[in-house]
Coordinates of C-alpha atoms in Angstrom, one line a residue:
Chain A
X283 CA 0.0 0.0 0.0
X284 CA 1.1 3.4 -0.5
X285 CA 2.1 6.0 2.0
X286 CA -1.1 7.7 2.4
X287 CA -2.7 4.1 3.1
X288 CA -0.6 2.8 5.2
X289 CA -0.4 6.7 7.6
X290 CA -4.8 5.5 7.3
X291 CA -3.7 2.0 8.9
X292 CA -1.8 3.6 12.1
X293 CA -3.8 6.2 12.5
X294 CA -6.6 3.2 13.0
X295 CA -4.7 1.6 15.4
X296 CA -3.1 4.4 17.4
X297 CA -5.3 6.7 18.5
X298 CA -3.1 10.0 19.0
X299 CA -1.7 9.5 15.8
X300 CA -3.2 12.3 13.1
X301 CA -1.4 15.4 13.5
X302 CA 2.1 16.8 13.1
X303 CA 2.8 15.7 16.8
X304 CA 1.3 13.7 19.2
X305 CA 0.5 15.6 22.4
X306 CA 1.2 13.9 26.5
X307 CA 0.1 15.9 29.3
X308 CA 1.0 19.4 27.6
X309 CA 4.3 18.2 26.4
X310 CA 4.5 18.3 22.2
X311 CA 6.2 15.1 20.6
X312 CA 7.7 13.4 17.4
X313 CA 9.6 11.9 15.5
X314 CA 11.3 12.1 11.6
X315 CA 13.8 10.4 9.7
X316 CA 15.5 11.2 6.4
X317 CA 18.2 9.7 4.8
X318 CA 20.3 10.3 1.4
X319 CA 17.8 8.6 -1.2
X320 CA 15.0 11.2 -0.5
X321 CA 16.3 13.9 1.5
X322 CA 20.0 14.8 1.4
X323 CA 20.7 15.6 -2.7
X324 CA 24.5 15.4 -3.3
X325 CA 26.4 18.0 -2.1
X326 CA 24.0 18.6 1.0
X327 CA 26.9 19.4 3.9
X328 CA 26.5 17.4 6.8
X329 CA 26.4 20.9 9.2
X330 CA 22.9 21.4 6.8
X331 CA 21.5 17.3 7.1
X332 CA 22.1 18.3 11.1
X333 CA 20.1 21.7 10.6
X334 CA 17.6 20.6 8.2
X335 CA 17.0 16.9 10.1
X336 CA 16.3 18.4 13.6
X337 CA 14.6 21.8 12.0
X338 CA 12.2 19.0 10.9
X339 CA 10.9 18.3 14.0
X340 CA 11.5 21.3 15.7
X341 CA 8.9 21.9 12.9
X342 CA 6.6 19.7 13.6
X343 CA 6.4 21.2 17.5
X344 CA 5.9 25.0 15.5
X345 CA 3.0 23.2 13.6
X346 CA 1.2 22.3 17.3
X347 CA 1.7 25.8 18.1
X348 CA 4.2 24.5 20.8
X349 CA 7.0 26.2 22.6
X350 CA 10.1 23.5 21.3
X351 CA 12.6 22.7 24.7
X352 CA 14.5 20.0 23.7
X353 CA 15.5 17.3 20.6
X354 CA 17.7 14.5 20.2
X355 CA 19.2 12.6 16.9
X356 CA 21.1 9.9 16.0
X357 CA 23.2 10.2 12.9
X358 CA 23.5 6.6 11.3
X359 CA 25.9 6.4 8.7
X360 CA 28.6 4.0 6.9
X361 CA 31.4 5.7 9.0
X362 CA 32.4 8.0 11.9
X363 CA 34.5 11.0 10.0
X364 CA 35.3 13.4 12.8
X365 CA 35.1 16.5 10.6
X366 CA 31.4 15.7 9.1
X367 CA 29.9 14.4 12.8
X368 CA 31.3 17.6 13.9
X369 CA 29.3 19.6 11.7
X370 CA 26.0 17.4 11.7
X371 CA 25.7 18.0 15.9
X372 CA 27.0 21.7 15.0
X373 CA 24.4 22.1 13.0
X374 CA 21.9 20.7 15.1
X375 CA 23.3 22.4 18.0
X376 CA 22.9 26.1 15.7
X377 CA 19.1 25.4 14.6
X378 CA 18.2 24.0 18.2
X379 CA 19.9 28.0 19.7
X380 CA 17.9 29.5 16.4
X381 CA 14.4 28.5 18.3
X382 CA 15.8 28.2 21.9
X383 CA 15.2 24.8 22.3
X384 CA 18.3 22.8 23.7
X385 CA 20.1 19.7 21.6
X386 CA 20.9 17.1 23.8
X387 CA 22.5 14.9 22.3
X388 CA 21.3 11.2 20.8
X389 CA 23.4 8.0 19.6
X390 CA 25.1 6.9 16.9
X391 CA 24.2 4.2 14.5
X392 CA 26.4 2.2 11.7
X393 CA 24.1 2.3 8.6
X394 CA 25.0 2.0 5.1
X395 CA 22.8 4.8 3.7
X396 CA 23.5 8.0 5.7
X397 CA 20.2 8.2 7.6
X398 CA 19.4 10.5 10.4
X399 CA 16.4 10.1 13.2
X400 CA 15.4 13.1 15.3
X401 CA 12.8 13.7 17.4
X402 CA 12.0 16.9 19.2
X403 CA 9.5 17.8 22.0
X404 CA 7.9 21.1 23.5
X405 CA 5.4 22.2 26.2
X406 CA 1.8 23.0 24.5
X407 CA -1.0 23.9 27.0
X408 CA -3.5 24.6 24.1
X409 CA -2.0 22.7 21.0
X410 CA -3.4 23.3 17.8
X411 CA -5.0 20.6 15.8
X412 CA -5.9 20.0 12.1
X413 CA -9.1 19.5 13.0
X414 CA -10.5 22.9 13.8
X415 CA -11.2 25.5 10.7
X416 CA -14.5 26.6 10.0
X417 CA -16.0 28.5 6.6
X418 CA -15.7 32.3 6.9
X419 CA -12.1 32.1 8.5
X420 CA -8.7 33.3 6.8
X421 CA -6.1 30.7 5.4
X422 CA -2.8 32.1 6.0
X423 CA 1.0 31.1 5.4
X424 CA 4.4 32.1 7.3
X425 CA 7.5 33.0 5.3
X426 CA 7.4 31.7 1.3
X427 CA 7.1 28.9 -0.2
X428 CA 9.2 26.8 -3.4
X429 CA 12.5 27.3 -0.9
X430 CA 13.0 23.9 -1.2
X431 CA 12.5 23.6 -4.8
X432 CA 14.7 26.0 -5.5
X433 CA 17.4 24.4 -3.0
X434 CA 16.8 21.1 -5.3
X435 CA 17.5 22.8 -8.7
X436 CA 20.7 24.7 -7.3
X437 CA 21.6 21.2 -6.2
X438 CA 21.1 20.0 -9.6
X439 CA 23.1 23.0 -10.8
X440 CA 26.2 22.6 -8.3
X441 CA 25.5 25.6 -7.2
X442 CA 25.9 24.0 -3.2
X443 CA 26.7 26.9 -1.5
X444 CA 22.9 28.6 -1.9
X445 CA 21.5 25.4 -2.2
X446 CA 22.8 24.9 1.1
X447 CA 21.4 27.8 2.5
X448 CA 18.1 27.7 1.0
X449 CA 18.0 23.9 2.8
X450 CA 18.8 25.3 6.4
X451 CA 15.0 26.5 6.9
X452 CA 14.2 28.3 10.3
X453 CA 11.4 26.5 11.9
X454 CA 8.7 28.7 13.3
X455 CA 8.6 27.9 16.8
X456 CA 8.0 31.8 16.9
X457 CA 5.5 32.2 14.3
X458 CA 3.4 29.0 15.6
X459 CA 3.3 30.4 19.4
X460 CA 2.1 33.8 18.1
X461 CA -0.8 31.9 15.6
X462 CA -1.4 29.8 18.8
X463 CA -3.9 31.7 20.7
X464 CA -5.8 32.9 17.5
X465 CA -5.3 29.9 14.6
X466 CA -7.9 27.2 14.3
X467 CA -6.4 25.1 12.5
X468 CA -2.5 24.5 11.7
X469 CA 0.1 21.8 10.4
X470 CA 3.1 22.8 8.7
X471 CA 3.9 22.6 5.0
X472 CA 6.3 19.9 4.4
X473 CA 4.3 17.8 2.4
X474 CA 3.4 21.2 -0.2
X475 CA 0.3 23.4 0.1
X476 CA -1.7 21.8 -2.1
X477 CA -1.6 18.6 0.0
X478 CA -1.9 20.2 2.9
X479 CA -5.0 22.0 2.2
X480 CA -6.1 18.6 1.6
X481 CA -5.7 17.1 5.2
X482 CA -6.6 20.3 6.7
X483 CA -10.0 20.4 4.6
X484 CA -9.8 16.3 5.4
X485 CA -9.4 16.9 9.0
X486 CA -11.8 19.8 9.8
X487 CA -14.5 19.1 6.9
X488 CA -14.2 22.6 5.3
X489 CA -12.9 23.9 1.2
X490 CA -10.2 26.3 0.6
X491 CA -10.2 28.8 -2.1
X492 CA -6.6 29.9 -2.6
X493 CA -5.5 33.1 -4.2
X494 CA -3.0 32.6 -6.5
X495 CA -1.3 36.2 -6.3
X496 CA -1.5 36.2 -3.2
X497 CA 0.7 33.1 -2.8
X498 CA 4.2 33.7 -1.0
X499 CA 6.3 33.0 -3.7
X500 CA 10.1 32.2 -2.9
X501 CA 11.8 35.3 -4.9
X502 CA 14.8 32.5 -5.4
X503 CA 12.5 30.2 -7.5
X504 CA 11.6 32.8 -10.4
X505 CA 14.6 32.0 -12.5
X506 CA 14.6 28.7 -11.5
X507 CA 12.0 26.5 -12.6
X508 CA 9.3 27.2 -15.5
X509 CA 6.0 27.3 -13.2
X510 CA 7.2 28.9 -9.8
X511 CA 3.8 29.4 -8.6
X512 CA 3.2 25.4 -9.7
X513 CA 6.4 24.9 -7.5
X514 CA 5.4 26.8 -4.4
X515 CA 2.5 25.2 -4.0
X516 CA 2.9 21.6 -4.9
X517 CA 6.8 20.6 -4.0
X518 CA 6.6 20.9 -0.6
X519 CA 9.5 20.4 2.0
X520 CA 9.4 24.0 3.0
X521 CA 8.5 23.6 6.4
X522 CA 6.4 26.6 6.9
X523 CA 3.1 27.3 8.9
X524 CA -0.2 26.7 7.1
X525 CA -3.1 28.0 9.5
X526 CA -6.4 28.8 9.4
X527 CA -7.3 32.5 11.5
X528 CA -10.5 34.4 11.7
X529 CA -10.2 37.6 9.5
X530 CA -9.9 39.3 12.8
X531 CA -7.2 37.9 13.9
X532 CA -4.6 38.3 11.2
X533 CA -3.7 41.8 12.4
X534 CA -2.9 40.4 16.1
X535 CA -1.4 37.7 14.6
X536 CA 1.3 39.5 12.9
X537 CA 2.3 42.3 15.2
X538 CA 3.3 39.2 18.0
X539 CA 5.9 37.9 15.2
X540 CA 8.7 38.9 12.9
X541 CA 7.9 36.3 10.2
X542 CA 5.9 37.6 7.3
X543 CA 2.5 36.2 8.0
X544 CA 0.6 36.2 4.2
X545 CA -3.5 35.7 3.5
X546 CA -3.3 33.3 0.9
X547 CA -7.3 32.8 0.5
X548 CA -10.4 31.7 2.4
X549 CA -11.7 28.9 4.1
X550 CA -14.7 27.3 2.3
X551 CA -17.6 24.8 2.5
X552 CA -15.6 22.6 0.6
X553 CA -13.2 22.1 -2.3
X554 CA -10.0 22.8 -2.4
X555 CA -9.2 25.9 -5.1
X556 CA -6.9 28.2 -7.1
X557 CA -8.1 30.8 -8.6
X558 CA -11.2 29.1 -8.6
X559 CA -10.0 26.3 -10.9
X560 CA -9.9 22.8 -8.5
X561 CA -6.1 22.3 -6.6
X562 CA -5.3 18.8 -7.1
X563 CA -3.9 17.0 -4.1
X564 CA -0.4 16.2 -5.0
X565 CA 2.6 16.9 -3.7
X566 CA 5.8 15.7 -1.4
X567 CA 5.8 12.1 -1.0
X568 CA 8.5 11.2 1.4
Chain B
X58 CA 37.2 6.9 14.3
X59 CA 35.1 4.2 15.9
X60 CA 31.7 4.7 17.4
X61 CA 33.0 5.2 21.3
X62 CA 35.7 7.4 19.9
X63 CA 32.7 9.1 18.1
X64 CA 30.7 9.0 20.9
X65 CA 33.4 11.0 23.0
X66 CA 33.4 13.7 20.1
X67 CA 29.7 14.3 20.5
X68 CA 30.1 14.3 24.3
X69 CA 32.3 17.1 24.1
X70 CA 30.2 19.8 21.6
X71 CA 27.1 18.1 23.7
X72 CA 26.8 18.8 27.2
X73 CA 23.9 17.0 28.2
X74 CA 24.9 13.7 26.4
X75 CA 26.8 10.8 28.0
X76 CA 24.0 9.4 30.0
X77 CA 21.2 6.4 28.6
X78 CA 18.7 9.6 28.2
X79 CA 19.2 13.4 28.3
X80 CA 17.1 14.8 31.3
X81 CA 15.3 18.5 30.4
X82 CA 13.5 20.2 33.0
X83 CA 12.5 16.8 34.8
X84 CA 12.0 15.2 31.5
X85 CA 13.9 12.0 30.2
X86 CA 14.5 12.2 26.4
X87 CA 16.1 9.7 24.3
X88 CA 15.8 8.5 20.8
X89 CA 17.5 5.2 19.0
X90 CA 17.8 3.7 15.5
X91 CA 17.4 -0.1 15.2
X92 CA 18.2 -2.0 11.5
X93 CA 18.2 -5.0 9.6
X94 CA 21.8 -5.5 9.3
X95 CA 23.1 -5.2 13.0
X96 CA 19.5 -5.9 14.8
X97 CA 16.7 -7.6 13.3
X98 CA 18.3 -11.0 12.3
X99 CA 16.3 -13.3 9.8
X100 CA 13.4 -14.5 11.9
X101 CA 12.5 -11.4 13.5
X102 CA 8.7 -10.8 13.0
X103 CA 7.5 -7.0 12.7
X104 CA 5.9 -7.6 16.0
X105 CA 8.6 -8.1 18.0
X106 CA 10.8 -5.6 15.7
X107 CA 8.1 -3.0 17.1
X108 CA 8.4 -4.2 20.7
X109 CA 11.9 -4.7 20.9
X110 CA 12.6 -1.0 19.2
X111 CA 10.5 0.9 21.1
X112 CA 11.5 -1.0 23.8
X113 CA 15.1 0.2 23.4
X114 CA 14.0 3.6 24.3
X115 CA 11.4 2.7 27.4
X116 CA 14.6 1.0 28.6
X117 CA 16.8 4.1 28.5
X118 CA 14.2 6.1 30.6
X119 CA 14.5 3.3 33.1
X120 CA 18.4 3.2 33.1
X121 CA 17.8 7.0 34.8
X122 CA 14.7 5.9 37.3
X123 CA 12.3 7.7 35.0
X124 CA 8.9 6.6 34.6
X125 CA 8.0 6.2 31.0
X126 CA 5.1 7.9 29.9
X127 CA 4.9 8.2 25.8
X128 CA 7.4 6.7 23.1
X129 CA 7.0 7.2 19.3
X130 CA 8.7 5.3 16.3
X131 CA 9.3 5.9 12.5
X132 CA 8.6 2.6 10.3
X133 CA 10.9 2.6 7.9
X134 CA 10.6 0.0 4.9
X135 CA 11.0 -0.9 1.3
X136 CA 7.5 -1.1 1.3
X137 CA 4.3 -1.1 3.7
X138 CA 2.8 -4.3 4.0
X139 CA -0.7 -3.8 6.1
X140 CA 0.4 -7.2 8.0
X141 CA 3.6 -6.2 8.8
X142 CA 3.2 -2.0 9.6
X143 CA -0.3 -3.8 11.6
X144 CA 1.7 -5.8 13.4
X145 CA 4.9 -3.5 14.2
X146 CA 2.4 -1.2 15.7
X147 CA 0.9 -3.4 17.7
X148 CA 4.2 -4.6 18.9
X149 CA 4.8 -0.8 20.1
X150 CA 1.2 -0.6 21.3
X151 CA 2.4 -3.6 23.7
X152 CA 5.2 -3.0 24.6
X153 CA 4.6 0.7 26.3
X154 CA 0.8 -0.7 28.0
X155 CA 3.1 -3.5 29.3
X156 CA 5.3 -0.3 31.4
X157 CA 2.3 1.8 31.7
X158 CA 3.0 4.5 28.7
X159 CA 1.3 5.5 26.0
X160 CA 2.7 4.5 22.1
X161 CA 1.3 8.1 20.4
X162 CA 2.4 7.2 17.2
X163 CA 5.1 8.7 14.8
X164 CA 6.2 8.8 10.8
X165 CA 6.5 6.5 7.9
X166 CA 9.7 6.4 5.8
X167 CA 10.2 4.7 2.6
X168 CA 13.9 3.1 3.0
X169 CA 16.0 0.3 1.4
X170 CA 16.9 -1.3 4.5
X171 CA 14.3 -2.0 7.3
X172 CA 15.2 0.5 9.7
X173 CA 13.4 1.9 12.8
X174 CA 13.6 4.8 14.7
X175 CA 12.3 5.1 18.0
X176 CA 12.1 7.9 21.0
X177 CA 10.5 8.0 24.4
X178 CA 10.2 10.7 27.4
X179 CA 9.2 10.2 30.9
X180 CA 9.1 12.0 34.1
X181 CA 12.5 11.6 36.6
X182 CA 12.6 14.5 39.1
X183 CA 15.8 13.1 40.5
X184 CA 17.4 11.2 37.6
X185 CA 20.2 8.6 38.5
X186 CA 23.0 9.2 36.3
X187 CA 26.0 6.9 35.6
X188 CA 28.6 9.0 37.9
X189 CA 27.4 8.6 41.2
X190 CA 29.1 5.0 42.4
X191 CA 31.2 5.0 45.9
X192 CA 33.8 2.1 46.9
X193 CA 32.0 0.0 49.6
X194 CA 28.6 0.2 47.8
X195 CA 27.0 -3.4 46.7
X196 CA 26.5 -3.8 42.3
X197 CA 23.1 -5.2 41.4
X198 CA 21.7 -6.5 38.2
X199 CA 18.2 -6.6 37.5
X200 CA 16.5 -9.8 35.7
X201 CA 18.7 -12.2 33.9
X202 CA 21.8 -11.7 31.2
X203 CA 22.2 -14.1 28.0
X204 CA 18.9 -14.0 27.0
X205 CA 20.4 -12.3 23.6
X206 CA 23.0 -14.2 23.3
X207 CA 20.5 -17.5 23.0
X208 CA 18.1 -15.2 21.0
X209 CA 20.9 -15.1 18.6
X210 CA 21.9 -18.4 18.4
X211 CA 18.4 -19.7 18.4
X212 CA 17.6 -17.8 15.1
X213 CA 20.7 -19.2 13.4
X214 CA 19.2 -22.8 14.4
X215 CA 16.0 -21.8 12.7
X216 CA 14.1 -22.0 16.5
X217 CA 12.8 -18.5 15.3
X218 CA 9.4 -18.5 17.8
X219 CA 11.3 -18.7 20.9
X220 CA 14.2 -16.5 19.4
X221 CA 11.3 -13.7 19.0
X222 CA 9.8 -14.5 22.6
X223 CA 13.4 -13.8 24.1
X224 CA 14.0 -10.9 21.8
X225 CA 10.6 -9.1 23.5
X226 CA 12.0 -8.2 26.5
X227 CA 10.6 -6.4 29.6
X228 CA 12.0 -2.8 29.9
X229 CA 12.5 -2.3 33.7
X230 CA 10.8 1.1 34.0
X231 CA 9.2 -0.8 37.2
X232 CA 12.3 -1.8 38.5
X233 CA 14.6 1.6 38.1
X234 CA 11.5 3.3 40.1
X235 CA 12.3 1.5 42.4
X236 CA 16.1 1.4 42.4
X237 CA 15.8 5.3 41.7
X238 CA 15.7 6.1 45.3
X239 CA 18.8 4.1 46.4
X240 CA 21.1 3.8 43.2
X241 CA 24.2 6.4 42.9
X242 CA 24.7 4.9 39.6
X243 CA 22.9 3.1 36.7
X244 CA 22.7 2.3 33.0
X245 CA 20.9 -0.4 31.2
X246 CA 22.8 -3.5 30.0
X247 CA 22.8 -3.2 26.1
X248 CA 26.1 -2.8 25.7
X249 CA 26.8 -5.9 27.8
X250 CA 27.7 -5.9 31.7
X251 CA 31.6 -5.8 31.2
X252 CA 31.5 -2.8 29.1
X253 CA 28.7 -1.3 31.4
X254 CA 31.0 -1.5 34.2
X255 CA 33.9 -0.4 32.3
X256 CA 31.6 2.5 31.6
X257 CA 30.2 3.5 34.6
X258 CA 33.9 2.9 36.0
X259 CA 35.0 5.7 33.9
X260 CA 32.6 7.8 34.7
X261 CA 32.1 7.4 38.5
X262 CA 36.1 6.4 38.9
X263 CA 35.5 3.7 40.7
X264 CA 36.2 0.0 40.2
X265 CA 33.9 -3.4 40.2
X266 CA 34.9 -6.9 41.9
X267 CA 32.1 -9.0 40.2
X268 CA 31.3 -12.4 41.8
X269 CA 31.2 -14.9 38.9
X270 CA 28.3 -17.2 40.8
X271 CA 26.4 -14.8 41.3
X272 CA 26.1 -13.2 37.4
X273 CA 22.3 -14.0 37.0
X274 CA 22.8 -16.4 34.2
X275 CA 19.6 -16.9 31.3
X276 CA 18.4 -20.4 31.8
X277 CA 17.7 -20.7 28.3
X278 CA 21.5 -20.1 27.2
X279 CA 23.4 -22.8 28.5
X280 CA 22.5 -25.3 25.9
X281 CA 22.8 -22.8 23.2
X282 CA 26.6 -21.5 23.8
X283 CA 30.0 -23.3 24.9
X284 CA 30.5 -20.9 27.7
X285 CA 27.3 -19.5 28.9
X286 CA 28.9 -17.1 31.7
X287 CA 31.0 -15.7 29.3
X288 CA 28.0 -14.6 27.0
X289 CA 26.0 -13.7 29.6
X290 CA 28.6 -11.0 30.7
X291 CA 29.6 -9.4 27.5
X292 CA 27.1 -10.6 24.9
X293 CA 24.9 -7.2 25.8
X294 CA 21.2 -6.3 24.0
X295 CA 19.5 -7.5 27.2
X296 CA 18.5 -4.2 28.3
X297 CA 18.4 -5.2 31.8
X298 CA 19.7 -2.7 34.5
X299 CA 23.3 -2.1 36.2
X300 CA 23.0 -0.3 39.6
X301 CA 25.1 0.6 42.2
X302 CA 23.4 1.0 46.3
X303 CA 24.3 1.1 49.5
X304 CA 24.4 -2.4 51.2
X305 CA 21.5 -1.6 53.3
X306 CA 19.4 -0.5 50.5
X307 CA 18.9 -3.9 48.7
X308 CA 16.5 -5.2 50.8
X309 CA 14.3 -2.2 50.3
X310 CA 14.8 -2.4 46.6
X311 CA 14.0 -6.0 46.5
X312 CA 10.9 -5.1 48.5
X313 CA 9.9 -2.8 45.8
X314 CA 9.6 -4.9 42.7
X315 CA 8.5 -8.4 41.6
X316 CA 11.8 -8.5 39.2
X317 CA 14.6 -10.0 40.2
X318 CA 17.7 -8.1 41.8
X319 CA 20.8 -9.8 41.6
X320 CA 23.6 -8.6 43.9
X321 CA 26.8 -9.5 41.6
X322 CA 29.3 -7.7 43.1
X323 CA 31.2 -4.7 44.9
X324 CA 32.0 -1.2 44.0
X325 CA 36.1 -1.1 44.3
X326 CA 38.4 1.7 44.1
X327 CA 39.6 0.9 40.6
X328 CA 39.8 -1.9 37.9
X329 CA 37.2 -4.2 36.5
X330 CA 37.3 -7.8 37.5
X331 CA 35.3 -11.4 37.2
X332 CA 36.7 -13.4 39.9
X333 CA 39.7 -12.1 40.8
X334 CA 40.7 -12.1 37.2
X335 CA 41.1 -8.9 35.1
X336 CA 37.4 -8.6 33.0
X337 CA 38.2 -6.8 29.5
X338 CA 35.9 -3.9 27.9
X339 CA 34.5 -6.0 25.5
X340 CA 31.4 -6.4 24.2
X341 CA 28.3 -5.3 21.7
X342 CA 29.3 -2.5 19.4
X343 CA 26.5 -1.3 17.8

């Protein structure tokens, strides 16, 4: 069975299962992997598979509207150079001090593809679900989107050293505490928007109508790829905030952060829009 | 550089590694990576993959006298077979009801080589850490050692049911409650009691006289091995725990769980022995 499928099976059979992070007596917690194959393109610097692979669940903590304390890793690969474990923890230990959590630490695993596990947890009095957006409300978006794709066609390039940069996203641990007390809805948007309007809609039985202008376009992206918008919306891996607000909110919303906050369209009845023409679900399939 | 040598590194960018878990704010935090090639020999079902994984991590919270209260795991697989992903869950499901936490789910990867990351937190308000030992104090082990060791050799003999039953072991988040008010030292057995000791030697600069009699010996592994004693002390993967009390304490630690405490020796100044006899830092390298 396919991803999707089999994320259906466990969410049968474990009942906290469903949103970006599970959620135990106020404290926020989860769990990622990534490995080479799908994550870490070639000439991806181990300091950046350390930033990006604990960003990702630092993430997933932001998307709860959690306050992040703490994450762990373990960095599994074929060997133990000094200089590139060095710069995986560095890296861990510089994207943990970007959010104030704290990295402490994790094992180490001999694996032949270079595959890293972190898991990251946070205090959340009043997470925030998927489950909770209603017609009439404001879909919003932190930072831009197509970062990632643009990261993958520099890679693709060798043009590392931006790539590099574009791949050492800042999770909004910020950005999700200030939505926290207003958003009704929230995941981040690693799988794309597109498929994360999906769940969302899924999850809390409402549409989207998405503004295409409107849409936080990564201003690296233009010269990069021949659809950009296509690319922001659908490829995913950007690790922003995708929440739903009502429209009287927005304003409080973005004076309690730094991180561009942009209204990217209305919540609907249902169906999932741009520009009025349907928004398939497809995106990021890890 | 070898994993310890690695291990060393992280420890010195790190400052809250070096224990079983990290402890943040009262919470115990650990995460581990378990794979085909150096864990799941062939024979091992998903079911007990699941238990034995997250187990892994239930044991690390009760190697510091933490109480477990939620672990979470990423299923990583070629591909997702309903049986299998069904059945790993349910393995994690049983494992964490059998210690009185909650499994609260976790991530799918698709990945060549079966491989499983798992994390857990509990609650330890007064963690016991591995540098705590005295000379004069009494060296307890909980439970049995070498049920691994004939795990192992029972799966090469094709005996693969009983091979799984050993590998689904107890963590003893029971039994390092109950230690956790006496122990000045303890860590859990997985890298075998002889490096344990050589472990918590180092860090609690201390030294172990270990009784050879009284190394609580698995019944099932002296069929299985030429020397069974020998197995049992450095074969590791047992996850059992290694404490160090005060003489007077280990009746009231006895008193306060069903599992077996085993008092296998005494806290020396210096040096690690079996016996008399010098007792080498060898063991499971992972």
């Amino acid at each position: 069975m396919n991803e999707r499928a089999a994320l259906s099976l466990v969410g049968g059979l474990v009942s906290a299962a469903g949103d970006d992070a599970a959620v135990v007596d106020g404290t926020v917690f989860t769990i990622d992997m990534l490995h080479d194959d799908t994550d870490f393109p070639a000439g991806t610097t181990r300091y950046t598979a350390g930033w990006r692979s604990v960003g990702a669940s630092l993430s997933d903590v932001a998307a709860m509207g959690g306050d992040a304390t703490a994450a762990v890793g373990v960095y599994g690969a074929p060997d133990f150079d000094a200089d590139a474990l060095t710069a995986f923890v560095t890296g861990a230990l510089d994207v943990c001090e970007d959010v104030g959590a704290e990295y402490v630490g994790g094992d180490l695993d001999g694996h032949d593809e270079f595959t890293v596990a972190t898991a990251a947890i946070g205090r959340a009095e009043d997470p925030v679900c998927r489950g909770g957006a209603s017609a009439g409300e404001k879909l919003v978006v932190t930072g831009t989107l197509g970062r990632t794709a643009a990261a993958m066609a520099l890679f693709e390039h060798g043009d590392t050293e931006l790539a590099n940069e574009l791949f050492r996203f800042r999770p909004r641990v910020a950005a999700g505490r200030a939505l926290a007390g207003h958003a009704t809805a929230m995941m981040d948007s690693s799988d794309g928007l597109a498929r994360s309007l999906h769940q969302l809609s899924e999850a809390s039985d409402c549409g989207f109508a998405v503004d295409a202008d409107s849409v936080p376009v990564a201003a690296d992206l233009s010269d990069l790829v021949d659809d950009p918008l296509d690319a922001a919306v659908t490829y995913g891996e950007d690790f922003e905030l995708v929440a739903t607000v009502p429209e009287g909110a927005v304003d409080a919303v973005r004076a309690a952060t730094d991180v561009p906050v942009s209204v990217v369209g209305d919540v609907t009845e249902s169906g999932v829009t741009l520009d009025g023409e349907a928004l398939p679900d497809r995106g990021w399939t890890h």
